[in-house]
Amino acid sequence: MNIILFGPPGAGKGTQAKYLVKKLNNFQISTGDILREEIKNNSDIGKKIIDVMNDGRFVSDDIVNQLLEKQVFDPQKKNKLIFDGYPRSINQAKNLDLLLDSSNQKIDFVFFLNVNKETIIKRIQKRKILEKRSDDELDTILKRYDTYMETTKPVLDFYSKNSNFHEIDGSDEIEQITNKIDTFINV
Ligand code: AMP
């Protein structure tokens, strides 16, 4: 089963992704984690993206698409993909469709975890203390939220037409969100 978790930073995508990975024995494909790993390894890509990421802006579609291709075509991960933080632009959504088509896969569910700005701010501030993430300064949080909402609106429109799209109230407790997801996937 392939699932897209969609929603602004702090909506709980990572938490639900980890739950689904365990339940379905799948793989979490977090572009944020993949990009942070490039920076940590000081790779050529890492050097290119460090400023953009610290500034709360989106990394270019070319770079993200290139890193994602490896994941989609990994035979071990076939039909076991939990996308967390991808796609975030129409270009990425179309690229994902092409990659899935050519690897004989499809998306089974798209879950949109919807939360308002106030809830997000509270959650990310808490996460900053727990995880000490360097890109989580308050200004950056707000910029990331606004960037997300502006850039991903067309992506939301792209997916929300399909019957496998479900909007879930992301301000609910973690377990309530998990229960709702479980009801939809029904496994
Ligand atoms: P996240 O961990 O998903 O909140 O992502 C952290 C940061 O990584 C974002 O603010 C972006 O700078 C970058 N990033 C993650 N995923 C993507 C993506 N699909 N497209 C562009 N930039 C991304």
PDB file of C-alpha atoms and ligand atoms in Angstrom:
ATOM      1  CA  MET A   1       0.000   0.000   0.000  1.00  0.00           C
ATOM      2  CA  ASN A   2       1.325   3.479  -0.921  1.00  0.00           C
ATOM      3  CA  ILE A   3       0.106   6.456   1.106  1.00  0.00           C
ATOM      4  CA  ILE A   4       0.690  10.213   0.914  1.00  0.00           C
ATOM      5  CA  LEU A   5       0.519  12.193   4.148  1.00  0.00           C
ATOM      6  CA  PHE A   6      -0.151  15.786   3.327  1.00  0.00           C
ATOM      7  CA  GLY A   7      -0.276  18.827   5.612  1.00  0.00           C
ATOM      8  CA  PRO A   8       1.690  21.834   6.862  1.00  0.00           C
ATOM      9  CA  PRO A   9       4.826  21.464   9.002  1.00  0.00           C
ATOM     10  CA  GLY A  10       3.825  20.440  12.515  1.00  0.00           C
ATOM     11  CA  ALA A  11       0.560  18.788  11.456  1.00  0.00           C
ATOM     12  CA  GLY A  12       1.712  15.393  12.711  1.00  0.00           C
ATOM     13  CA  LYS A  13       2.665  13.780   9.393  1.00  0.00           C
ATOM     14  CA  GLY A  14       5.876  12.333  10.821  1.00  0.00           C
ATOM     15  CA  THR A  15       4.092  10.788  13.811  1.00  0.00           C
ATOM     16  CA  GLN A  16       1.405   9.159  11.655  1.00  0.00           C
ATOM     17  CA  ALA A  17       4.027   8.073   9.096  1.00  0.00           C
ATOM     18  CA  LYS A  18       5.931   6.216  11.812  1.00  0.00           C
ATOM     19  CA  TYR A  19       2.722   4.557  12.979  1.00  0.00           C
ATOM     20  CA  LEU A  20       1.873   3.406   9.441  1.00  0.00           C
ATOM     21  CA  VAL A  21       5.416   2.179   8.803  1.00  0.00           C
ATOM     22  CA  LYS A  22       5.141  -0.101  11.819  1.00  0.00           C
ATOM     23  CA  LYS A  23       1.594  -1.249  11.160  1.00  0.00           C
ATOM     24  CA  LEU A  24       2.054  -1.994   7.458  1.00  0.00           C
ATOM     25  CA  ASN A  25       5.746  -2.877   7.530  1.00  0.00           C
ATOM     26  CA  ASN A  26       6.290  -0.051   5.053  1.00  0.00           C
ATOM     27  CA  PHE A  27       8.958   2.643   4.588  1.00  0.00           C
ATOM     28  CA  GLN A  28       8.745   6.310   5.557  1.00  0.00           C
ATOM     29  CA  ILE A  29       9.833   8.541   2.696  1.00  0.00           C
ATOM     30  CA  SER A  30      10.450  11.881   4.392  1.00  0.00           C
ATOM     31  CA  THR A  31      12.054  14.336   1.987  1.00  0.00           C
ATOM     32  CA  GLY A  32      12.849  16.588   4.968  1.00  0.00           C
ATOM     33  CA  ASP A  33      14.881  13.757   6.571  1.00  0.00           C
ATOM     34  CA  ILE A  34      16.548  12.865   3.251  1.00  0.00           C
ATOM     35  CA  LEU A  35      17.554  16.510   2.720  1.00  0.00           C
ATOM     36  CA  ARG A  36      18.808  16.917   6.309  1.00  0.00           C
ATOM     37  CA  GLU A  37      20.907  13.776   5.804  1.00  0.00           C
ATOM     38  CA  GLU A  38      22.522  15.350   2.693  1.00  0.00           C
ATOM     39  CA  ILE A  39      23.446  18.390   4.795  1.00  0.00           C
ATOM     40  CA  LYS A  40      24.807  16.220   7.601  1.00  0.00           C
ATOM     41  CA  ASN A  41      26.984  14.305   5.123  1.00  0.00           C
ATOM     42  CA  ASN A  42      28.168  17.589   3.613  1.00  0.00           C
ATOM     43  CA  SER A  43      27.448  16.191   0.127  1.00  0.00           C
ATOM     44  CA  ASP A  44      27.356  18.357  -3.021  1.00  0.00           C
ATOM     45  CA  ILE A  45      23.571  18.520  -2.713  1.00  0.00           C
ATOM     46  CA  GLY A  46      23.881  19.271   1.021  1.00  0.00           C
ATOM     47  CA  LYS A  47      26.094  22.283   0.322  1.00  0.00           C
ATOM     48  CA  LYS A  48      23.619  23.599  -2.244  1.00  0.00           C
ATOM     49  CA  ILE A  49      20.548  23.363  -0.003  1.00  0.00           C
ATOM     50  CA  ILE A  50      21.755  24.357   3.461  1.00  0.00           C
ATOM     51  CA  ASP A  51      20.930  28.065   3.134  1.00  0.00           C
ATOM     52  CA  VAL A  52      17.563  27.471   1.494  1.00  0.00           C
ATOM     53  CA  MET A  53      16.515  25.042   4.211  1.00  0.00           C
ATOM     54  CA  ASN A  54      17.703  27.185   7.105  1.00  0.00           C
ATOM     55  CA  ASP A  55      15.720  30.040   5.607  1.00  0.00           C
ATOM     56  CA  GLY A  56      12.497  27.972   5.580  1.00  0.00           C
ATOM     57  CA  ARG A  57      12.186  28.009   1.785  1.00  0.00           C
ATOM     58  CA  PHE A  58      11.538  25.008  -0.453  1.00  0.00           C
ATOM     59  CA  VAL A  59      14.444  23.127  -1.985  1.00  0.00           C
ATOM     60  CA  SER A  60      14.250  23.076  -5.811  1.00  0.00           C
ATOM     61  CA  ASP A  61      11.986  20.494  -7.436  1.00  0.00           C
ATOM     62  CA  ASP A  62      14.915  19.151  -9.485  1.00  0.00           C
ATOM     63  CA  ILE A  63      16.931  18.235  -6.406  1.00  0.00           C
ATOM     64  CA  VAL A  64      13.995  16.767  -4.482  1.00  0.00           C
ATOM     65  CA  ASN A  65      12.692  14.812  -7.494  1.00  0.00           C
ATOM     66  CA  GLN A  66      16.142  13.394  -8.122  1.00  0.00           C
ATOM     67  CA  LEU A  67      16.457  12.168  -4.525  1.00  0.00           C
ATOM     68  CA  LEU A  68      12.938  10.740  -4.574  1.00  0.00           C
ATOM     69  CA  GLU A  69      13.417   8.701  -7.725  1.00  0.00           C
ATOM     70  CA  LYS A  70      15.856   6.399  -5.907  1.00  0.00           C
ATOM     71  CA  GLN A  71      13.242   5.650  -3.266  1.00  0.00           C
ATOM     72  CA  VAL A  72      10.370   4.907  -5.644  1.00  0.00           C
ATOM     73  CA  PHE A  73      12.510   2.581  -7.749  1.00  0.00           C
ATOM     74  CA  ASP A  74      13.990   0.743  -4.770  1.00  0.00           C
ATOM     75  CA  PRO A  75      12.600  -2.814  -5.246  1.00  0.00           C
ATOM     76  CA  GLN A  76      12.536  -3.385  -1.475  1.00  0.00           C
ATOM     77  CA  LYS A  77      10.172  -0.442  -1.062  1.00  0.00           C
ATOM     78  CA  LYS A  78       7.795  -1.215  -3.928  1.00  0.00           C
ATOM     79  CA  ASN A  79       4.163  -0.700  -2.820  1.00  0.00           C
ATOM     80  CA  LYS A  80       5.429   0.031   0.685  1.00  0.00           C
ATOM     81  CA  LEU A  81       5.826   3.799   0.457  1.00  0.00           C
ATOM     82  CA  ILE A  82       4.591   6.255   3.085  1.00  0.00           C
ATOM     83  CA  PHE A  83       5.274   9.746   1.717  1.00  0.00           C
ATOM     84  CA  ASP A  84       5.803  12.346   4.404  1.00  0.00           C
ATOM     85  CA  GLY A  85       6.441  15.850   3.086  1.00  0.00           C
ATOM     86  CA  TYR A  86       6.318  14.989  -0.599  1.00  0.00           C
ATOM     87  CA  PRO A  87       4.878  16.112  -3.000  1.00  0.00           C
ATOM     88  CA  ARG A  88       4.842  19.780  -2.059  1.00  0.00           C
ATOM     89  CA  SER A  89       4.383  21.357  -5.494  1.00  0.00           C
ATOM     90  CA  ILE A  90       2.425  20.550  -8.647  1.00  0.00           C
ATOM     91  CA  ASN A  91       5.687  19.754 -10.420  1.00  0.00           C
ATOM     92  CA  GLN A  92       6.506  17.211  -7.685  1.00  0.00           C
ATOM     93  CA  ALA A  93       2.981  15.725  -7.792  1.00  0.00           C
ATOM     94  CA  LYS A  94       3.223  15.223 -11.562  1.00  0.00           C
ATOM     95  CA  ASN A  95       6.726  13.805 -11.211  1.00  0.00           C
ATOM     96  CA  LEU A  96       5.464  11.341  -8.598  1.00  0.00           C
ATOM     97  CA  ASP A  97       2.663  10.214 -10.926  1.00  0.00           C
ATOM     98  CA  LEU A  98       5.219   9.527 -13.679  1.00  0.00           C
ATOM     99  CA  LEU A  99       7.568   7.638 -11.352  1.00  0.00           C
ATOM    100  CA  LEU A 100       4.718   5.525  -9.966  1.00  0.00           C
ATOM    101  CA  ASP A 101       3.378   4.795 -13.450  1.00  0.00           C
ATOM    102  CA  SER A 102       6.728   3.686 -14.757  1.00  0.00           C
ATOM    103  CA  SER A 103       7.342   1.480 -11.712  1.00  0.00           C
ATOM    104  CA  ASN A 104       3.841  -0.043 -11.920  1.00  0.00           C
ATOM    105  CA  GLN A 105       2.593   1.493  -8.695  1.00  0.00           C
ATOM    106  CA  LYS A 106      -0.209   3.783  -7.594  1.00  0.00           C
ATOM    107  CA  ILE A 107      -1.232   5.844  -4.596  1.00  0.00           C
ATOM    108  CA  ASP A 108      -3.847   4.100  -2.464  1.00  0.00           C
ATOM    109  CA  PHE A 109      -4.644   6.929  -0.035  1.00  0.00           C
ATOM    110  CA  VAL A 110      -3.940  10.631   0.380  1.00  0.00           C
ATOM    111  CA  PHE A 111      -4.543  11.911   3.915  1.00  0.00           C
ATOM    112  CA  PHE A 112      -4.608  15.665   4.429  1.00  0.00           C
ATOM    113  CA  LEU A 113      -3.920  16.521   8.072  1.00  0.00           C
ATOM    114  CA  ASN A 114      -5.405  19.977   8.366  1.00  0.00           C
ATOM    115  CA  VAL A 115      -4.401  22.259  11.257  1.00  0.00           C
ATOM    116  CA  ASN A 116      -4.551  25.996  11.906  1.00  0.00           C
ATOM    117  CA  LYS A 117      -1.532  28.234  12.360  1.00  0.00           C
ATOM    118  CA  GLU A 118      -1.862  28.583  16.156  1.00  0.00           C
ATOM    119  CA  THR A 119      -1.805  24.837  16.767  1.00  0.00           C
ATOM    120  CA  ILE A 120       1.176  24.436  14.440  1.00  0.00           C
ATOM    121  CA  ILE A 121       3.172  27.138  16.214  1.00  0.00           C
ATOM    122  CA  LYS A 122       2.593  25.552  19.615  1.00  0.00           C
ATOM    123  CA  ARG A 123       3.562  22.111  18.361  1.00  0.00           C
ATOM    124  CA  ILE A 124       6.711  23.159  16.545  1.00  0.00           C
ATOM    125  CA  GLN A 125       7.927  25.156  19.526  1.00  0.00           C
ATOM    126  CA  LYS A 126       7.547  22.049  21.670  1.00  0.00           C
ATOM    127  CA  ARG A 127       9.388  19.965  19.063  1.00  0.00           C
ATOM    128  CA  LYS A 128      12.184  22.530  18.951  1.00  0.00           C
ATOM    129  CA  ILE A 129      12.861  21.948  22.652  1.00  0.00           C
ATOM    130  CA  LEU A 130      12.670  18.162  22.301  1.00  0.00           C
ATOM    131  CA  GLU A 131      14.619  17.706  19.080  1.00  0.00           C
ATOM    132  CA  LYS A 132      16.750  20.876  18.899  1.00  0.00           C
ATOM    133  CA  ARG A 133      16.056  21.333  15.178  1.00  0.00           C
ATOM    134  CA  SER A 134      18.025  24.275  13.844  1.00  0.00           C
ATOM    135  CA  ASP A 135      15.474  25.355  11.213  1.00  0.00           C
ATOM    136  CA  ASP A 136      12.692  25.760  13.751  1.00  0.00           C
ATOM    137  CA  GLU A 137      13.141  29.339  14.936  1.00  0.00           C
ATOM    138  CA  LEU A 138       9.775  31.099  15.224  1.00  0.00           C
ATOM    139  CA  ASP A 139      10.254  33.308  12.147  1.00  0.00           C
ATOM    140  CA  THR A 140      11.222  30.268  10.145  1.00  0.00           C
ATOM    141  CA  ILE A 141       8.208  28.355  11.415  1.00  0.00           C
ATOM    142  CA  LEU A 142       5.861  31.053  10.205  1.00  0.00           C
ATOM    143  CA  LYS A 143       7.641  31.313   6.879  1.00  0.00           C
ATOM    144  CA  ARG A 144       7.491  27.551   6.428  1.00  0.00           C
ATOM    145  CA  TYR A 145       3.785  27.499   7.226  1.00  0.00           C
ATOM    146  CA  ASP A 146       3.029  30.329   4.782  1.00  0.00           C
ATOM    147  CA  THR A 147       5.236  28.835   2.058  1.00  0.00           C
ATOM    148  CA  TYR A 148       3.539  25.509   2.541  1.00  0.00           C
ATOM    149  CA  MET A 149       0.031  26.923   2.328  1.00  0.00           C
ATOM    150  CA  GLU A 150       0.808  29.050  -0.751  1.00  0.00           C
ATOM    151  CA  THR A 151       2.757  26.467  -2.699  1.00  0.00           C
ATOM    152  CA  THR A 152       0.752  23.408  -1.805  1.00  0.00           C
ATOM    153  CA  LYS A 153      -2.737  24.774  -2.431  1.00  0.00           C
ATOM    154  CA  PRO A 154      -2.607  23.627  -6.084  1.00  0.00           C
ATOM    155  CA  VAL A 155      -1.341  20.213  -4.926  1.00  0.00           C
ATOM    156  CA  LEU A 156      -4.316  19.943  -2.593  1.00  0.00           C
ATOM    157  CA  ASP A 157      -6.654  20.770  -5.482  1.00  0.00           C
ATOM    158  CA  PHE A 158      -4.822  18.178  -7.610  1.00  0.00           C
ATOM    159  CA  TYR A 159      -5.501  15.359  -5.140  1.00  0.00           C
ATOM    160  CA  SER A 160      -8.761  16.401  -3.489  1.00  0.00           C
ATOM    161  CA  LYS A 161     -10.761  15.525  -6.625  1.00  0.00           C
ATOM    162  CA  ASN A 162      -9.916  11.839  -6.199  1.00  0.00           C
ATOM    163  CA  SER A 163     -11.969   9.402  -4.152  1.00  0.00           C
ATOM    164  CA  ASN A 164      -8.863   8.213  -2.269  1.00  0.00           C
ATOM    165  CA  PHE A 165      -8.389  11.722  -0.750  1.00  0.00           C
ATOM    166  CA  HIS A 166      -9.447  12.209   2.885  1.00  0.00           C
ATOM    167  CA  GLU A 167      -9.192  15.339   5.010  1.00  0.00           C
ATOM    168  CA  ILE A 168      -8.603  14.696   8.714  1.00  0.00           C
ATOM    169  CA  ASP A 169      -8.667  17.223  11.562  1.00  0.00           C
ATOM    170  CA  GLY A 170      -4.986  17.394  12.508  1.00  0.00           C
ATOM    171  CA  SER A 171      -5.690  19.288  15.747  1.00  0.00           C
ATOM    172  CA  ASP A 172      -7.174  16.100  17.228  1.00  0.00           C
ATOM    173  CA  GLU A 173      -5.142  13.933  19.603  1.00  0.00           C
ATOM    174  CA  ILE A 174      -2.611  11.601  17.966  1.00  0.00           C
ATOM    175  CA  GLU A 175      -4.668   8.482  18.755  1.00  0.00           C
ATOM    176  CA  GLN A 176      -7.869   9.927  17.321  1.00  0.00           C
ATOM    177  CA  ILE A 177      -6.058  10.737  14.066  1.00  0.00           C
ATOM    178  CA  THR A 178      -4.574   7.242  13.981  1.00  0.00           C
ATOM    179  CA  ASN A 179      -8.046   5.732  14.497  1.00  0.00           C
ATOM    180  CA  LYS A 180      -9.477   7.731  11.611  1.00  0.00           C
ATOM    181  CA  ILE A 181      -6.636   6.661   9.305  1.00  0.00           C
ATOM    182  CA  ASP A 182      -7.180   3.047  10.381  1.00  0.00           C
ATOM    183  CA  THR A 183     -10.865   3.252   9.506  1.00  0.00           C
ATOM    184  CA  PHE A 184     -10.028   4.362   5.973  1.00  0.00           C
ATOM    185  CA  ILE A 185      -7.241   1.896   5.221  1.00  0.00           C
ATOM    186  CA  ASN A 186      -9.195  -0.904   6.875  1.00  0.00           C
ATOM    187  CA  VAL A 187      -6.360  -3.401   7.438  1.00  0.00           C
TER     188      VAL A 187
HETATM  189  P1  AMP B   1      10.023  18.873   6.795  1.00  0.00           P
HETATM  190  O1  AMP B   1      10.922  18.042   7.638  1.00  0.00           O
HETATM  191  O2  AMP B   1       9.118  18.023   5.930  1.00  0.00           O
HETATM  192  O3  AMP B   1       9.229  19.875   7.587  1.00  0.00           O
HETATM  193  O4  AMP B   1      10.942  19.692   5.778  1.00  0.00           O
HETATM  194  C1  AMP B   1      11.944  20.563   6.241  1.00  0.00           C
HETATM  195  C2  AMP B   1      12.440  21.445   5.113  1.00  0.00           C
HETATM  196  O5  AMP B   1      12.995  20.600   4.075  1.00  0.00           O
HETATM  197  C3  AMP B   1      11.394  22.277   4.399  1.00  0.00           C
HETATM  198  O6  AMP B   1      11.156  23.496   5.062  1.00  0.00           O
HETATM  199  C4  AMP B   1      12.034  22.480   3.028  1.00  0.00           C
HETATM  200  O7  AMP B   1      13.067  23.445   3.072  1.00  0.00           O
HETATM  201  C5  AMP B   1      12.705  21.136   2.780  1.00  0.00           C
HETATM  202  N1  AMP B   1      11.813  20.168   2.100  1.00  0.00           N
HETATM  203  C6  AMP B   1      11.320  18.996   2.600  1.00  0.00           C
HETATM  204  N2  AMP B   1      10.558  18.359   1.695  1.00  0.00           N
HETATM  205  C7  AMP B   1      10.558  19.138   0.582  1.00  0.00           C
HETATM  206  C8  AMP B   1       9.935  19.034  -0.681  1.00  0.00           C
HETATM  207  N3  AMP B   1       9.140  17.993  -1.004  1.00  0.00           N
HETATM  208  N4  AMP B   1      10.167  20.030  -1.582  1.00  0.00           N
HETATM  209  C9  AMP B   1      10.954  21.083  -1.282  1.00  0.00           C
HETATM  210  N5  AMP B   1      11.549  21.255  -0.102  1.00  0.00           N
HETATM  211  C10 AMP B   1      11.363  20.299   0.833  1.00  0.00           C
END
